[in-house]
Coordinates of C-alpha atoms in Angstrom, one line a residue:
M1 CA 24.4 37.8 -46.1
K2 CA 20.5 37.3 -46.7
K3 CA 18.3 38.9 -43.5
V4 CA 14.3 38.4 -43.8
V5 CA 13.0 41.8 -41.2
K6 CA 9.8 41.8 -39.6
F7 CA 8.9 45.0 -38.6
G8 CA 6.2 46.0 -35.4
G9 CA 3.4 48.1 -35.3
S10 CA 4.4 50.7 -32.9
S11 CA 7.0 50.4 -35.4
L12 CA 4.9 51.6 -37.9
A13 CA 2.4 54.0 -36.3
S14 CA 3.1 57.3 -38.1
A15 CA 5.3 58.5 -41.4
E16 CA 8.6 59.8 -38.2
Q17 CA 8.2 55.8 -37.8
F18 CA 8.8 54.7 -40.7
K19 CA 11.6 57.4 -41.3
K20 CA 13.2 55.5 -39.2
V21 CA 12.7 51.9 -40.4
G22 CA 13.2 53.1 -44.3
K23 CA 16.7 54.3 -42.5
I24 CA 17.2 50.6 -41.0
I25 CA 17.1 49.3 -44.5
R26 CA 18.8 50.6 -46.4
A27 CA 21.9 51.2 -44.1
D28 CA 22.1 47.6 -44.5
A29 CA 21.9 45.7 -48.5
S30 CA 20.8 42.0 -47.0
R31 CA 18.0 43.5 -45.5
K32 CA 15.8 42.5 -48.8
F33 CA 12.7 41.0 -48.0
V34 CA 10.5 43.2 -45.1
V35 CA 7.4 41.9 -43.6
P36 CA 5.3 44.8 -42.0
S37 CA 2.7 44.8 -39.4
A38 CA -0.5 47.7 -39.2
P39 CA 0.1 50.6 -37.7
G40 CA 0.0 50.7 -34.2
K41 CA -0.7 53.1 -31.3
R42 CA 1.3 57.0 -32.1
F43 CA 1.3 57.9 -28.5
S44 CA -0.6 56.7 -25.0
G45 CA -4.5 56.4 -25.7
D46 CA -4.4 55.9 -28.7
T47 CA -5.7 53.2 -30.7
K48 CA -4.5 50.5 -33.1
V49 CA -5.7 50.6 -36.5
T50 CA -6.2 46.8 -36.5
D51 CA -8.7 47.3 -33.4
M52 CA -10.5 50.2 -36.0
L53 CA -10.9 47.7 -38.4
Y54 CA -12.7 45.3 -36.7
S55 CA -14.7 47.9 -34.8
C56 CA -14.9 49.3 -38.2
Y57 CA -16.0 46.1 -39.2
G58 CA -18.9 45.6 -36.1
A59 CA -20.4 48.2 -37.6
A60 CA -21.2 46.4 -41.2
I61 CA -22.0 43.1 -40.2
R62 CA -24.9 45.4 -37.7
E63 CA -26.2 46.8 -40.6
K64 CA -24.9 50.2 -39.2
K65 CA -23.0 53.1 -41.2
F66 CA -20.1 52.6 -41.2
A67 CA -18.1 55.6 -43.5
D68 CA -17.4 57.7 -40.9
Q69 CA -14.9 55.2 -39.0
L70 CA -13.7 53.6 -42.5
Q71 CA -12.7 57.4 -43.3
E72 CA -10.8 58.2 -39.9
I73 CA -8.2 54.4 -40.4
R74 CA -8.2 56.4 -44.5
G75 CA -6.5 59.3 -42.6
R76 CA -4.0 57.4 -40.4
Y77 CA -2.9 56.0 -43.7
Q78 CA -2.7 59.1 -45.4
E79 CA -1.3 61.2 -42.6
I80 CA 1.8 58.0 -43.4
I81 CA 1.4 58.8 -46.9
D82 CA 2.2 63.2 -46.6
G83 CA 4.6 63.1 -43.9
L84 CA 6.6 60.8 -46.0
G85 CA 6.1 62.7 -49.1
L86 CA 5.7 60.3 -51.4
D87 CA 3.1 61.0 -55.3
F88 CA 0.6 57.6 -53.4
S89 CA -2.9 56.5 -53.5
L90 CA -4.8 54.3 -51.7
D91 CA -8.4 55.2 -53.1
Q92 CA -8.4 52.4 -55.3
D93 CA -7.6 50.3 -52.1
F94 CA -10.3 52.1 -50.1
E95 CA -13.0 51.7 -52.7
K96 CA -13.0 48.3 -52.0
I97 CA -12.9 47.8 -48.7
R98 CA -15.4 49.7 -48.5
E99 CA -17.0 47.3 -51.0
N100 CA -15.9 44.0 -49.3
F101 CA -17.6 45.5 -45.7
G102 CA -21.2 46.2 -47.3
K103 CA -20.1 42.3 -48.8
K104 CA -19.4 41.3 -45.0
I105 CA -16.7 39.2 -46.5
G106 CA -14.9 38.3 -43.3
R107 CA -13.6 39.7 -40.3
D108 CA -9.8 38.3 -40.9
Y109 CA -10.4 39.8 -44.1
A110 CA -11.3 43.1 -42.3
A111 CA -8.4 42.7 -39.7
S112 CA -5.7 41.3 -42.5
R113 CA -5.9 45.2 -44.1
G114 CA -3.6 47.0 -41.8
E115 CA -0.7 45.0 -42.4
Y116 CA -2.4 45.1 -46.1
L117 CA -2.1 48.6 -46.6
N118 CA 0.6 49.1 -44.6
G119 CA 2.6 46.9 -47.1
K120 CA 1.5 48.9 -49.9
I121 CA 3.3 51.7 -49.1
M122 CA 6.1 50.6 -47.4
A123 CA 6.7 49.1 -50.8
A124 CA 6.6 52.9 -52.5
Y125 CA 8.6 54.2 -49.7
L126 CA 11.3 51.6 -50.2
G127 CA 11.1 50.9 -53.8
Y128 CA 10.4 47.4 -53.3
E129 CA 7.7 45.0 -55.1
F130 CA 4.4 44.1 -53.0
I131 CA 3.7 41.0 -52.5
D132 CA -0.3 40.3 -51.5
A133 CA 0.1 37.7 -48.1
A134 CA -2.7 35.9 -49.6
D135 CA -1.1 34.9 -53.4
V136 CA 1.8 33.0 -50.9
I137 CA 0.8 31.9 -47.4
R138 CA -2.1 28.8 -47.8
F139 CA -5.0 27.9 -45.3
G140 CA -6.5 24.7 -45.9
E141 CA -10.1 24.7 -46.6
D142 CA -10.8 24.4 -42.9
S143 CA -8.7 27.0 -41.9
S144 CA -6.0 25.4 -41.3
F145 CA -2.2 26.5 -41.6
D146 CA -0.5 24.1 -45.0
E147 CA 3.1 25.1 -44.3
E148 CA 4.8 22.6 -47.0
T149 CA 2.2 24.9 -50.6
T150 CA 3.0 27.4 -48.4
N151 CA 7.0 27.3 -48.4
Q152 CA 7.1 26.5 -52.4
L153 CA 4.8 29.2 -53.3
L154 CA 6.9 31.7 -51.4
A155 CA 10.6 30.4 -52.8
K156 CA 9.0 30.1 -55.9
R157 CA 8.0 34.1 -55.8
L158 CA 10.7 35.0 -53.9
E159 CA 13.8 33.7 -55.7
D160 CA 14.6 36.3 -57.6
S161 CA 13.5 39.5 -55.8
K162 CA 15.3 41.4 -55.4
G163 CA 13.7 43.8 -52.8
A164 CA 9.8 42.5 -51.5
V165 CA 7.6 43.8 -48.5
I166 CA 4.9 41.2 -47.9
P167 CA 2.8 42.2 -45.2
G168 CA 2.4 40.4 -41.9
F169 CA -0.3 38.7 -40.0
Y170 CA -2.7 36.7 -43.2
G171 CA -2.4 35.1 -45.5
A172 CA -5.4 33.4 -48.0
K173 CA -6.8 29.8 -49.1
A174 CA -6.8 28.7 -52.7
D175 CA -10.0 29.8 -52.8
G176 CA -9.3 33.4 -52.2
T177 CA -10.7 33.4 -48.6
I178 CA -9.0 35.2 -46.3
V179 CA -7.9 33.4 -43.2
T180 CA -5.6 35.0 -40.7
F181 CA -3.0 34.1 -37.8
S182 CA -3.5 34.3 -34.4
R183 CA -2.3 38.0 -33.1
G184 CA 0.5 38.5 -33.5
G185 CA 0.9 36.8 -36.1
S186 CA 2.8 38.6 -38.2
D187 CA 6.4 37.7 -36.4
V188 CA 5.5 33.8 -37.8
S189 CA 4.9 35.2 -41.1
G190 CA 8.2 36.6 -41.0
S191 CA 10.2 34.1 -39.9
L192 CA 7.7 31.6 -42.7
V193 CA 9.6 34.0 -45.0
A194 CA 13.0 33.6 -44.1
L195 CA 12.3 30.2 -44.5
A196 CA 11.2 29.8 -47.4
V197 CA 14.6 32.3 -49.0
G198 CA 17.3 30.2 -47.2
A199 CA 17.6 33.3 -45.1
D200 CA 21.1 34.1 -43.1
L201 CA 19.1 35.9 -40.4
Y202 CA 15.4 36.8 -38.8
E203 CA 15.4 40.2 -37.4
N204 CA 12.7 41.2 -35.6
W205 CA 11.7 45.0 -35.1
T206 CA 9.9 46.4 -32.0
D207 CA 10.3 48.9 -29.4
V208 CA 12.4 47.1 -27.1
S209 CA 15.7 45.9 -27.1
G210 CA 15.0 42.1 -26.8
F211 CA 14.2 39.8 -24.4
L212 CA 14.8 41.4 -21.0
I213 CA 15.7 39.1 -17.8
A214 CA 12.4 39.9 -15.8
D215 CA 9.7 41.0 -16.3
P216 CA 10.3 45.5 -16.0
R217 CA 6.5 45.8 -14.5
I218 CA 8.4 44.0 -11.2
V219 CA 11.5 44.6 -11.8
K220 CA 13.0 47.6 -12.1
N221 CA 15.4 48.6 -15.2
P222 CA 16.0 45.1 -16.1
R223 CA 18.6 43.4 -17.3
S224 CA 18.8 42.4 -20.8
I225 CA 19.6 38.9 -22.5
E226 CA 22.1 39.1 -25.3
T227 CA 22.1 35.1 -25.6
I228 CA 19.1 32.6 -26.1
T229 CA 18.6 29.0 -27.3
Y230 CA 14.7 28.5 -28.9
K231 CA 14.9 25.8 -26.3
E232 CA 15.3 28.6 -23.1
L233 CA 12.6 31.0 -25.4
R234 CA 10.0 28.3 -25.2
E235 CA 10.1 28.4 -21.2
L236 CA 10.2 31.3 -20.4
S237 CA 7.2 32.4 -23.0
Y238 CA 5.5 29.2 -21.7
M239 CA 5.2 31.2 -18.0
G240 CA 4.3 34.5 -19.6
A241 CA 7.0 36.5 -21.1
S242 CA 6.0 38.2 -24.4
V243 CA 8.1 40.2 -26.7
L244 CA 7.9 37.2 -29.8
H245 CA 5.0 35.6 -30.9
E246 CA 5.8 31.8 -29.5
D247 CA 5.0 30.0 -32.5
A248 CA 7.7 32.6 -34.6
I249 CA 9.5 30.3 -33.2
F250 CA 9.4 27.0 -35.7
P251 CA 9.5 27.6 -39.1
V252 CA 13.3 28.8 -38.1
R253 CA 14.3 26.7 -36.2
K254 CA 13.7 23.6 -38.2
A255 CA 16.4 25.6 -40.9
G256 CA 18.7 26.6 -38.0
I257 CA 17.7 30.1 -38.8
P258 CA 18.5 32.6 -35.6
I259 CA 15.9 35.4 -34.6
N260 CA 17.5 39.0 -33.5
I261 CA 15.5 40.9 -32.0
R262 CA 15.9 44.4 -32.5
N263 CA 14.5 48.1 -31.3
T264 CA 13.5 50.4 -33.6
N265 CA 14.0 53.6 -32.0
A266 CA 17.6 52.2 -30.7
P267 CA 19.3 50.5 -33.7
E268 CA 22.0 50.9 -32.2
D269 CA 21.7 48.5 -29.5
K270 CA 22.7 44.4 -30.4
G271 CA 19.6 43.5 -29.0
T272 CA 18.4 39.5 -28.5
L273 CA 20.0 36.7 -30.4
I274 CA 17.4 33.7 -29.9
V275 CA 19.6 30.8 -31.3
E276 CA 19.0 27.0 -31.6
G277 CA 22.5 26.0 -29.9
T278 CA 25.8 28.4 -28.1
C279 CA 29.1 27.8 -27.2
R280 CA 28.8 31.4 -25.6
Q281 CA 28.9 31.3 -21.6
P282 CA 26.0 33.2 -20.0
K283 CA 26.8 36.5 -18.6
Y284 CA 25.2 34.9 -15.1
T285 CA 24.1 31.5 -14.3
I286 CA 20.3 32.1 -14.8
T287 CA 19.1 33.1 -18.8
G288 CA 15.3 34.6 -17.3
I289 CA 13.5 34.5 -14.8
A290 CA 9.2 34.9 -16.2
G291 CA 5.8 33.4 -14.7
T292 CA 2.2 33.7 -14.1
D293 CA -0.7 33.4 -11.0
G294 CA -4.2 31.8 -11.4
F295 CA -3.1 28.0 -10.3
A296 CA -4.7 25.7 -7.8
S297 CA -3.3 22.8 -6.1
I298 CA -5.3 19.9 -5.4
T299 CA -3.1 17.1 -3.2
I300 CA -4.6 13.7 -2.8
E301 CA -3.3 11.5 0.2
K302 CA -3.4 8.0 0.6
A303 CA -1.4 5.8 2.8
M304 CA -0.1 3.6 0.3
M305 CA 0.1 4.7 -2.4
N306 CA 3.2 4.2 -3.8
S307 CA 2.7 0.6 -4.2
E308 CA -0.6 1.1 -5.8
I309 CA -0.4 0.6 -9.4
G310 CA -1.9 2.6 -11.9
F311 CA -3.0 5.6 -9.0
C312 CA -1.2 8.2 -11.2
R313 CA -2.9 7.4 -14.2
K314 CA -6.1 7.0 -13.0
V315 CA -6.0 10.1 -11.1
L316 CA -4.9 12.5 -14.5
Q317 CA -7.8 10.4 -16.5
V318 CA -9.8 12.1 -14.0
F319 CA -8.5 15.9 -15.1
E320 CA -8.5 14.7 -18.6
E321 CA -12.3 13.1 -18.7
H322 CA -13.3 16.5 -17.4
D323 CA -10.9 19.0 -19.8
I324 CA -8.6 20.1 -17.7
S325 CA -5.1 21.0 -18.6
I326 CA -2.1 19.5 -15.9
E327 CA 0.4 22.1 -15.1
H328 CA 2.8 20.1 -12.5
M329 CA 3.2 17.5 -10.6
P330 CA 5.4 16.5 -7.7
S331 CA 4.5 13.5 -5.6
G332 CA 6.0 11.9 -2.7
I333 CA 5.6 8.1 -0.8
D334 CA 1.8 9.0 0.5
T335 CA 1.2 12.1 -1.9
M336 CA 0.9 13.7 -5.3
T337 CA -0.1 17.4 -6.1
I338 CA -1.8 18.5 -9.2
F339 CA -1.4 21.9 -10.2
V340 CA -4.0 23.1 -12.0
H341 CA -5.8 26.3 -13.5
K342 CA -7.7 27.5 -11.3
D343 CA -10.1 29.4 -13.4
E344 CA -10.6 25.9 -15.6
F345 CA -10.8 24.1 -12.5
E346 CA -13.6 26.0 -10.5
E347 CA -16.1 25.5 -13.1
K348 CA -15.9 21.9 -12.8
E349 CA -14.5 21.4 -8.9
Q350 CA -16.6 19.2 -7.7
Q351 CA -17.6 17.0 -10.2
V352 CA -13.5 16.7 -10.6
L353 CA -13.3 15.8 -6.6
S354 CA -15.9 13.6 -6.5
A355 CA -14.9 11.7 -9.5
I356 CA -11.3 11.4 -7.8
H357 CA -13.3 10.1 -4.7
K358 CA -15.5 7.3 -6.8
T359 CA -12.1 6.1 -8.9
V360 CA -8.9 6.2 -6.0
K361 CA -10.9 6.5 -2.8
P362 CA -8.4 9.2 -1.2
D363 CA -7.7 9.6 2.9
H364 CA -7.5 12.8 2.1
I365 CA -8.3 15.5 -0.5
E366 CA -6.7 19.1 -0.4
L367 CA -6.8 22.5 -2.3
E368 CA -4.8 25.3 -2.6
S369 CA -6.4 28.5 -4.7
D370 CA -4.1 31.8 -5.7
L371 CA -1.2 30.4 -6.8
A372 CA 2.0 30.8 -8.9
L373 CA 4.1 29.3 -10.8
I374 CA 7.9 31.1 -11.5
A375 CA 10.4 30.1 -14.2
V376 CA 13.8 30.2 -13.4
V377 CA 15.7 29.2 -16.5
G378 CA 19.4 29.3 -17.6
R379 CA 21.7 26.4 -19.7
G380 CA 24.0 28.3 -17.0
M381 CA 22.0 26.4 -14.4
R382 CA 23.6 22.9 -15.8
A383 CA 26.6 23.3 -15.0
T384 CA 26.5 25.6 -11.6
R385 CA 26.0 23.8 -7.9
G386 CA 23.5 24.5 -5.5
T387 CA 21.3 26.1 -7.7
A388 CA 18.6 25.0 -5.8
G389 CA 19.7 26.6 -2.8
R390 CA 20.6 29.7 -3.8
I391 CA 16.5 29.4 -4.7
F392 CA 15.7 28.6 -1.4
S393 CA 17.5 31.2 0.3
A394 CA 16.7 34.0 -1.6
L395 CA 13.0 32.7 -1.2
A396 CA 13.6 32.9 2.7
H397 CA 15.4 35.8 3.2
A398 CA 12.7 37.4 1.3
H399 CA 10.0 35.7 3.9
I400 CA 8.5 33.9 1.2
N401 CA 7.3 29.8 1.5
V402 CA 7.6 28.0 -1.1
K403 CA 5.0 25.4 -1.8
M404 CA 6.6 23.8 -4.9
I405 CA 9.9 23.0 -6.4
D406 CA 9.9 21.2 -9.3
Q407 CA 13.1 20.4 -11.5
G408 CA 13.2 18.8 -15.5
S409 CA 15.5 16.5 -15.6
S410 CA 17.1 18.2 -18.5
E411 CA 18.6 21.2 -16.2
L412 CA 17.5 24.0 -18.4
N413 CA 14.5 25.6 -15.3
I414 CA 13.0 25.2 -11.8
I415 CA 9.5 26.3 -11.7
I416 CA 8.2 27.4 -8.4
G417 CA 5.4 27.8 -6.8
V418 CA 3.9 30.2 -4.6
R419 CA 1.4 32.2 -3.1
H420 CA -0.4 34.2 -5.4
D421 CA 0.5 37.3 -2.5
D422 CA 4.0 36.8 -2.6
F423 CA 4.8 36.7 -6.9
K424 CA 6.5 39.7 -7.6
N425 CA 8.4 39.6 -4.4
A426 CA 10.1 36.5 -5.5
I427 CA 11.3 36.7 -9.4
R428 CA 12.4 40.7 -7.0
A429 CA 13.6 38.2 -4.5
L430 CA 15.7 36.0 -7.2
Y431 CA 16.7 39.1 -9.5
E432 CA 18.7 39.8 -6.2
I433 CA 20.3 37.1 -6.4
F434 CA 21.1 36.0 -9.2
V435 CA 21.7 38.8 -11.4
V436 CA 22.0 41.9 -9.5
T437 CA 24.1 40.0 -6.1
Q438 CA 25.5 37.6 -8.0
I439 CA 25.9 35.1 -4.8

């Protein structure tokens, strides 16, 4: 069996955390490819090394002294090296960083050094080969990710490796210019390595034991999700659930490689397994609940709207021309409602309304703001009767008015719109009926 293991910043924030990671890797001989993040926070109020690097480089480009800041970053790494008892030095690396910061070599370069340095320590600690991500993860001249070249470079470089550490988060153009993925991109790096080596499993280690059915900031001690499909994960991630960088799904999904979200601080927990498909019946009717607020709705009324060919297209074209993305569009015979992000819409509100009046001549337009959308997601809903009825029942019992409900044809998710003030209570009510009482 072949596994790729990625460890997040909280898992590598200190020597003590490094030791936990080392124990996890050595406990399974198949964990031969390691993708580390930069050191995260050691305690509440601490600063992530990546943020320290951004700040330090910011001082450099403003022509201010940055030696003390760089020394503080160096101290973070030296603390880990000393705590692990390693006979290992990063002196030359920090001298090179100092020179490059002075040359103002680039913000992406500055940010990438967190993973680069942590990768070197991890390789020394494990006795693994260190492979600079700049040599094997390729970006084009326009800084777009080059998937094909990356896969070729990684596959060839790792083909005969018996143990390698490849830092996450960054790669490089052909000329060596460093380019980073978006924040959280180490998840993507791990996925790319898993694809290149044909891994049987991609383990993503963090500080939580997998995905939870609901946001723990809203629902107290929500239960965990044992198995989730890529499709379910995409639906939940889109509506705000965040444990894994959503772009990390695509490389491994192509190859059918499952992802296992695990907890570095509780390695005995099985975590959440993310798969392409499964015959396993979910424990509950739903897999998860996620939501986000900050939406507005525009309801357009016009008599005989349904018989006017092209009406919906004309309305949608107005939003397209004003560069406003649409979230949902429930409609009736004489009405259609457009849900949009409030912040996007407010800037161009009057221009959009004017254009709708000119284009389709509606009888009436009604606006409503401060709305939230909640997704109830689960493959088990297809085989369960009355799911929508239970949703309405739970929300009615909690005295919550439903502004919109939309079910996709796949029967994988149901989207509910509620007022912002009802957002958290709605999630609690749904969790109660589907998970706690299972009515």
